[in-house]
PDB file as gemmi writes it, atoms N, CA and C in Angstrom:
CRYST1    1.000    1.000    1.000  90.00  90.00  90.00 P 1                      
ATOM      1  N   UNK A   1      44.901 -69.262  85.067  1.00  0.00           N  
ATOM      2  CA  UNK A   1      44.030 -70.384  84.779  1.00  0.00           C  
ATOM      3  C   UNK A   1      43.623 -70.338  83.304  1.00  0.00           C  
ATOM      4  N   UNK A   2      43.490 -71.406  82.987  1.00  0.00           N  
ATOM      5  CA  UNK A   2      43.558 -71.446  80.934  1.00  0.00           C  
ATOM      6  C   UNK A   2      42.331 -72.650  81.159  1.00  0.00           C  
ATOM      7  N   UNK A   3      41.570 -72.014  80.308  1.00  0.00           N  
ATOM      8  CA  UNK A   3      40.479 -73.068  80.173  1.00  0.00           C  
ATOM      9  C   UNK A   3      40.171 -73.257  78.513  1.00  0.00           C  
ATOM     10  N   UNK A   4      40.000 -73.880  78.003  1.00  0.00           N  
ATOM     11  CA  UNK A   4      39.614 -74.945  76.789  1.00  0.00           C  
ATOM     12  C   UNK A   4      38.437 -73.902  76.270  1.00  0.00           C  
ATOM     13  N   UNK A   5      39.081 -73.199  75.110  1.00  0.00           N  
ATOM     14  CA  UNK A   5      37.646 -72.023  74.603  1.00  0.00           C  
ATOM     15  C   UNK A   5      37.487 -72.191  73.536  1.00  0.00           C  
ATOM     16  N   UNK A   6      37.546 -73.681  72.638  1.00  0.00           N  
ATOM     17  CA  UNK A   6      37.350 -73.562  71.319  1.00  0.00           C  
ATOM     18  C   UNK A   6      35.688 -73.675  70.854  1.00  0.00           C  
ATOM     19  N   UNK A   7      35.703 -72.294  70.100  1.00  0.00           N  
ATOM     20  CA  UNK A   7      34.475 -72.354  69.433  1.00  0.00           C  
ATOM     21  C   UNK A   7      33.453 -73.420  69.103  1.00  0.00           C  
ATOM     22  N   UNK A   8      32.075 -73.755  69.692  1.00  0.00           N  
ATOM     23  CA  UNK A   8      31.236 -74.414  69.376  1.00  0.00           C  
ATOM     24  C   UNK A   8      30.939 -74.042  67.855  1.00  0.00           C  
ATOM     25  N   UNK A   9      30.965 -73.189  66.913  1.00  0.00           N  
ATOM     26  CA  UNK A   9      30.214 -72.735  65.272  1.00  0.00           C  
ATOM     27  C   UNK A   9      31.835 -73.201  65.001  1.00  0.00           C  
ATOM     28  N   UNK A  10      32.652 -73.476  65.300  1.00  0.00           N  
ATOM     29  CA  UNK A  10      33.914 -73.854  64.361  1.00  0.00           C  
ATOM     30  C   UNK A  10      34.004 -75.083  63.739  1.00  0.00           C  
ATOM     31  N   UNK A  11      33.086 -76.001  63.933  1.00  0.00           N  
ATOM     32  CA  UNK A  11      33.038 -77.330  62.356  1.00  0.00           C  
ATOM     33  C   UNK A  11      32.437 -76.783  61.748  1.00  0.00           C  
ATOM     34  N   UNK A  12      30.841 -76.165  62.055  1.00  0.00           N  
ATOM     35  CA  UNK A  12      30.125 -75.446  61.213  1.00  0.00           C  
ATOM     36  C   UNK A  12      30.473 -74.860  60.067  1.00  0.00           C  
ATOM     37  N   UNK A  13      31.314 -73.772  60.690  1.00  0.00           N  
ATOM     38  CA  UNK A  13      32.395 -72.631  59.774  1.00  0.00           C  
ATOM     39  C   UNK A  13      33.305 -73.389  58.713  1.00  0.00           C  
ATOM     40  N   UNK A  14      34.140 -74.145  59.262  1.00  0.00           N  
ATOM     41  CA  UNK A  14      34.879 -74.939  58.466  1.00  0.00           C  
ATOM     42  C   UNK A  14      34.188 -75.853  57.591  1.00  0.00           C  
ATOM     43  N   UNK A  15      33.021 -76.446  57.761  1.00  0.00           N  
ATOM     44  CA  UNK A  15      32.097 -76.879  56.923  1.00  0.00           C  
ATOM     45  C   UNK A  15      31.898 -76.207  55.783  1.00  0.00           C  
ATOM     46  N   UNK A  16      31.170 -74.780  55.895  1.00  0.00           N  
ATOM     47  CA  UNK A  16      30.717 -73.553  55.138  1.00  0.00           C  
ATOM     48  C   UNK A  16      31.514 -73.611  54.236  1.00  0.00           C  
ATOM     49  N   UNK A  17      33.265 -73.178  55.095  1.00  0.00           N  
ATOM     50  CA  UNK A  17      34.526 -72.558  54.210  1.00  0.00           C  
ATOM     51  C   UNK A  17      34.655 -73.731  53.119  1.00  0.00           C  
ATOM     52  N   UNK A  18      34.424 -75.015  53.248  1.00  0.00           N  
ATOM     53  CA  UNK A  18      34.658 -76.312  52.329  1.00  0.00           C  
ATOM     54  C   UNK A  18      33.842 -75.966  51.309  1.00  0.00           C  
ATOM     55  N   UNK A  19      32.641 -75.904  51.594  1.00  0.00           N  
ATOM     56  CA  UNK A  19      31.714 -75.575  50.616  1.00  0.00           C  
ATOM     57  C   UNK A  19      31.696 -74.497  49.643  1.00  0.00           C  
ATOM     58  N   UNK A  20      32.129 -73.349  50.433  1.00  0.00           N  
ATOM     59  CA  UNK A  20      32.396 -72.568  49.348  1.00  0.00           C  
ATOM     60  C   UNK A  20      33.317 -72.499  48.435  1.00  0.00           C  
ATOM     61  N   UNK A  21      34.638 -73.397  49.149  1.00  0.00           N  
ATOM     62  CA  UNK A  21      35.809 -73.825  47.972  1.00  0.00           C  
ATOM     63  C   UNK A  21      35.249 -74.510  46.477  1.00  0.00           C  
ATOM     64  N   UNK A  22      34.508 -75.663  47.222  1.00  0.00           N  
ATOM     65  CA  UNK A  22      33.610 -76.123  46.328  1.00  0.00           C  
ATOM     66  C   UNK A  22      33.143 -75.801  45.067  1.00  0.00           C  
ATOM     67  N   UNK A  23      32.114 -74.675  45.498  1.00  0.00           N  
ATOM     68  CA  UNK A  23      31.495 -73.636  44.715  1.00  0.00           C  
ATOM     69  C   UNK A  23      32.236 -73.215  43.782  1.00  0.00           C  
ATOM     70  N   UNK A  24      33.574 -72.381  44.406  1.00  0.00           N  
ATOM     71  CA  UNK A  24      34.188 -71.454  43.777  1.00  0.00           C  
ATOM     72  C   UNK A  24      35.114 -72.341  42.568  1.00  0.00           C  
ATOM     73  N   UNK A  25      35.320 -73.525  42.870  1.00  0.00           N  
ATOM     74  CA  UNK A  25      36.491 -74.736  42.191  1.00  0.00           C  
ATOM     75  C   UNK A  25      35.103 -75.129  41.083  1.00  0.00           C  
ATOM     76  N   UNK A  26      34.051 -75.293  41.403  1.00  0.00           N  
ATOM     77  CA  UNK A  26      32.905 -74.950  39.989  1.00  0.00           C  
ATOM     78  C   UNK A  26      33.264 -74.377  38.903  1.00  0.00           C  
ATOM     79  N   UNK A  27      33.192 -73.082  39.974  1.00  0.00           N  
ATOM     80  CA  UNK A  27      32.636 -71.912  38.747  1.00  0.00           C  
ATOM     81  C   UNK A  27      34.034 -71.274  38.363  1.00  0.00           C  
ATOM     82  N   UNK A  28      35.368 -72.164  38.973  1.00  0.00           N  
ATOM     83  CA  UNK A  28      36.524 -72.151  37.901  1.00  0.00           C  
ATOM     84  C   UNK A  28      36.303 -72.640  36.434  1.00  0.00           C  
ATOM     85  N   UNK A  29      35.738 -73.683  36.791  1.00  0.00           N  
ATOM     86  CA  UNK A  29      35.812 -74.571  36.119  1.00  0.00           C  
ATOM     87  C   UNK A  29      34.946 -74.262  34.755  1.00  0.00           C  
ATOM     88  N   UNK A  30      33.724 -73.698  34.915  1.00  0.00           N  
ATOM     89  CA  UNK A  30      32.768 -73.186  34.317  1.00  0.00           C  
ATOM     90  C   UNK A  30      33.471 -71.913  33.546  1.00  0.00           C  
ATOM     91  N   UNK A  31      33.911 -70.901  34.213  1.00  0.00           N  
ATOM     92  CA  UNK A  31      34.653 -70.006  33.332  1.00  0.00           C  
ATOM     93  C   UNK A  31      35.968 -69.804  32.490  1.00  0.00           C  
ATOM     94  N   UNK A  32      36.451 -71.502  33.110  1.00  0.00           N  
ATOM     95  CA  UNK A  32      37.346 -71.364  31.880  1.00  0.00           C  
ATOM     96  C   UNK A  32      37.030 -72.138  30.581  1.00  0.00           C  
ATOM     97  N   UNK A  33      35.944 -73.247  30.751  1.00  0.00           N  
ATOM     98  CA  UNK A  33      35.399 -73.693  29.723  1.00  0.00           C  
ATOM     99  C   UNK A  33      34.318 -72.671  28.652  1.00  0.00           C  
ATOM    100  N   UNK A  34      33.858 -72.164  29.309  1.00  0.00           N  
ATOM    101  CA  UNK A  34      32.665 -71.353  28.736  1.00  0.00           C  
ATOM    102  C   UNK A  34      33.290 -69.432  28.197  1.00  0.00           C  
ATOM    103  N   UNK A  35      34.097 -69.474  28.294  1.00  0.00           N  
ATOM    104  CA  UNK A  35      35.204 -68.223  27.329  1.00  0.00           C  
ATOM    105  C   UNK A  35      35.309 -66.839  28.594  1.00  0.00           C  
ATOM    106  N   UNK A  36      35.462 -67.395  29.648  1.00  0.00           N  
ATOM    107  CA  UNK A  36      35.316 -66.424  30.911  1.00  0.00           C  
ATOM    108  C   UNK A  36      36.846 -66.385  31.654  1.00  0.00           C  
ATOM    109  N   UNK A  37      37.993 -66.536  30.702  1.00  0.00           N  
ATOM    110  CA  UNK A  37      39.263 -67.123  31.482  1.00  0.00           C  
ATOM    111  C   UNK A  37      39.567 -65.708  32.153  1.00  0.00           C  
ATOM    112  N   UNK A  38      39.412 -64.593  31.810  1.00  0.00           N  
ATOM    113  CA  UNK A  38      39.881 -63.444  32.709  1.00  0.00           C  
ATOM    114  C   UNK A  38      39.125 -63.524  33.903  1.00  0.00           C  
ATOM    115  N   UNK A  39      38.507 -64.230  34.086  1.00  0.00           N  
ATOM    116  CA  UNK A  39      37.382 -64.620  35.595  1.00  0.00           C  
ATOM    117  C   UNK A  39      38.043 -65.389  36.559  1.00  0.00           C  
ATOM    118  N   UNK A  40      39.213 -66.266  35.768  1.00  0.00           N  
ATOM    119  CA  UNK A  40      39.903 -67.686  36.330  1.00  0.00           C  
ATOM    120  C   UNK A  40      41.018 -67.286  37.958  1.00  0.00           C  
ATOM    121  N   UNK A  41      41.843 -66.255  37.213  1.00  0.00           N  
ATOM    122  CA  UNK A  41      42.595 -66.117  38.572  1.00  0.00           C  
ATOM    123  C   UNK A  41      41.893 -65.172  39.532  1.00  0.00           C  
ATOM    124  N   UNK A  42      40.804 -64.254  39.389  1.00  0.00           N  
ATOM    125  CA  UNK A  42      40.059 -63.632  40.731  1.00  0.00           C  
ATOM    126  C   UNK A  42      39.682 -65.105  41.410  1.00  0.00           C  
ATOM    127  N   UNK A  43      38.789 -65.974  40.417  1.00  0.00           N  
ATOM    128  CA  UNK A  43      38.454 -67.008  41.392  1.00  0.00           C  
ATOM    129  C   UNK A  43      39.081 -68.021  42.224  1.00  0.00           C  
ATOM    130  N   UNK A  44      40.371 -67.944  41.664  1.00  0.00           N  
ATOM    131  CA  UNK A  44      41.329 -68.773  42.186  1.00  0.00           C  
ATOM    132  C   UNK A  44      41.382 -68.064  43.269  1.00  0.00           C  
ATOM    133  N   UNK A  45      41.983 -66.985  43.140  1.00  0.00           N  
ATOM    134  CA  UNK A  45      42.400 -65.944  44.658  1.00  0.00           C  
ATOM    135  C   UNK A  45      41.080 -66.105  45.546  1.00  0.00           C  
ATOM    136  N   UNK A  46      40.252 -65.926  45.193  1.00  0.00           N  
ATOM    137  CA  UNK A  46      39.453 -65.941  46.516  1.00  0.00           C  
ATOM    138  C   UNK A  46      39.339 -67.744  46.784  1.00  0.00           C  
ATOM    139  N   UNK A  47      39.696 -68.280  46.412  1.00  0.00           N  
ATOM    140  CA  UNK A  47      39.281 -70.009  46.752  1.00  0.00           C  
ATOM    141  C   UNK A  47      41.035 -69.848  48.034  1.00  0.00           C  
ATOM    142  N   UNK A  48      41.699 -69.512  47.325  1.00  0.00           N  
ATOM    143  CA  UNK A  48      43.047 -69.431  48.172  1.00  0.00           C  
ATOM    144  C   UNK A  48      42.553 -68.851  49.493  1.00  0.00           C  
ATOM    145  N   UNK A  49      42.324 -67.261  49.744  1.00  0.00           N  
ATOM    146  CA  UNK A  49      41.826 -67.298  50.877  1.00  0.00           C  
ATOM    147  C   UNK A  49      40.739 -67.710  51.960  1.00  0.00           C  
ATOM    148  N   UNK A  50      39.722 -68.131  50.776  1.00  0.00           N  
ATOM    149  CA  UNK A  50      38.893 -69.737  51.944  1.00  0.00           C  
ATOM    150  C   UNK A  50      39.499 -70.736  52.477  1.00  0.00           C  
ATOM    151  N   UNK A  51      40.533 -70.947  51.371  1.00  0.00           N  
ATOM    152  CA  UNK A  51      41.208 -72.453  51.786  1.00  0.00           C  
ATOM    153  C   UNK A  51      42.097 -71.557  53.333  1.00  0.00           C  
ATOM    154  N   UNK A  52      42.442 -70.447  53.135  1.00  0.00           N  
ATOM    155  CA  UNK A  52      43.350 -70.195  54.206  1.00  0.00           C  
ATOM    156  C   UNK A  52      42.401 -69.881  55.696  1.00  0.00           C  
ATOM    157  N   UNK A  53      41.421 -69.464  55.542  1.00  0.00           N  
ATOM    158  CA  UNK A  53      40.707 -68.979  56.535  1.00  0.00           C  
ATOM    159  C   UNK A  53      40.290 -70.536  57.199  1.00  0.00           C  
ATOM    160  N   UNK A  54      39.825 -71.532  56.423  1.00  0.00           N  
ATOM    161  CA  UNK A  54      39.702 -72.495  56.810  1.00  0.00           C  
ATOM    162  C   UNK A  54      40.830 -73.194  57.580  1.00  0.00           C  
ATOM    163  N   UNK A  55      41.765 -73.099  57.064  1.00  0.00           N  
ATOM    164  CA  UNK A  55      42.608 -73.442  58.106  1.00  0.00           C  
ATOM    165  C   UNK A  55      43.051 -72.928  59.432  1.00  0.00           C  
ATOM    166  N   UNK A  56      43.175 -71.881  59.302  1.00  0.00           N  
ATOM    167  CA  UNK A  56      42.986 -71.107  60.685  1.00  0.00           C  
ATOM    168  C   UNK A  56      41.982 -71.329  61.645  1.00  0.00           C  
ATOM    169  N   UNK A  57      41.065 -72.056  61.151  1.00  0.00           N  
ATOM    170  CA  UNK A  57      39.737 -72.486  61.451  1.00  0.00           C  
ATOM    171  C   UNK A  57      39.966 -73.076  63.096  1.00  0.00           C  
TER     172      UNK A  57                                                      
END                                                                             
C-alpha cells in the first residue's frame, strides 16, 4: 500500500531555498563590483547547490 507522503514544510523550504539564491545572486553581485572578485566563485558554488537542493525539493 503506497500512500501520498509529500511533505507539508516543502513550499516553505523551497520558498527559503529561492530566497537564499536571491541573497546569495546579491552579494555576487556586490562582490564583484566592490573589489571582492575572489569571493565571486565560492558564492556562485554555494547558489549552485541551493539551486540544486531546491530542486530536489
Amino acid at each position: 500500500m503506497t500512500q501520498d507522503t509529500e511533505d507539508p514544510a516543502a513550499p516553505q523550504v523551497a520558498r527559503e531555498h529561492a530566497w537564499v539564491s536571491e541573497v546569495l545572486a546579491d552579494l555576487e553581485t556586490y562582490a564583484g563590483r566592490n573589489g571582492l572578485r575572489d569571493a565571486v566563485p565560492d558564492i556562485r558554488a554555494l547558489r549552485r547547490r541551493i539551486e540544486a537542493l531546491t530542486s530536489d525539493a
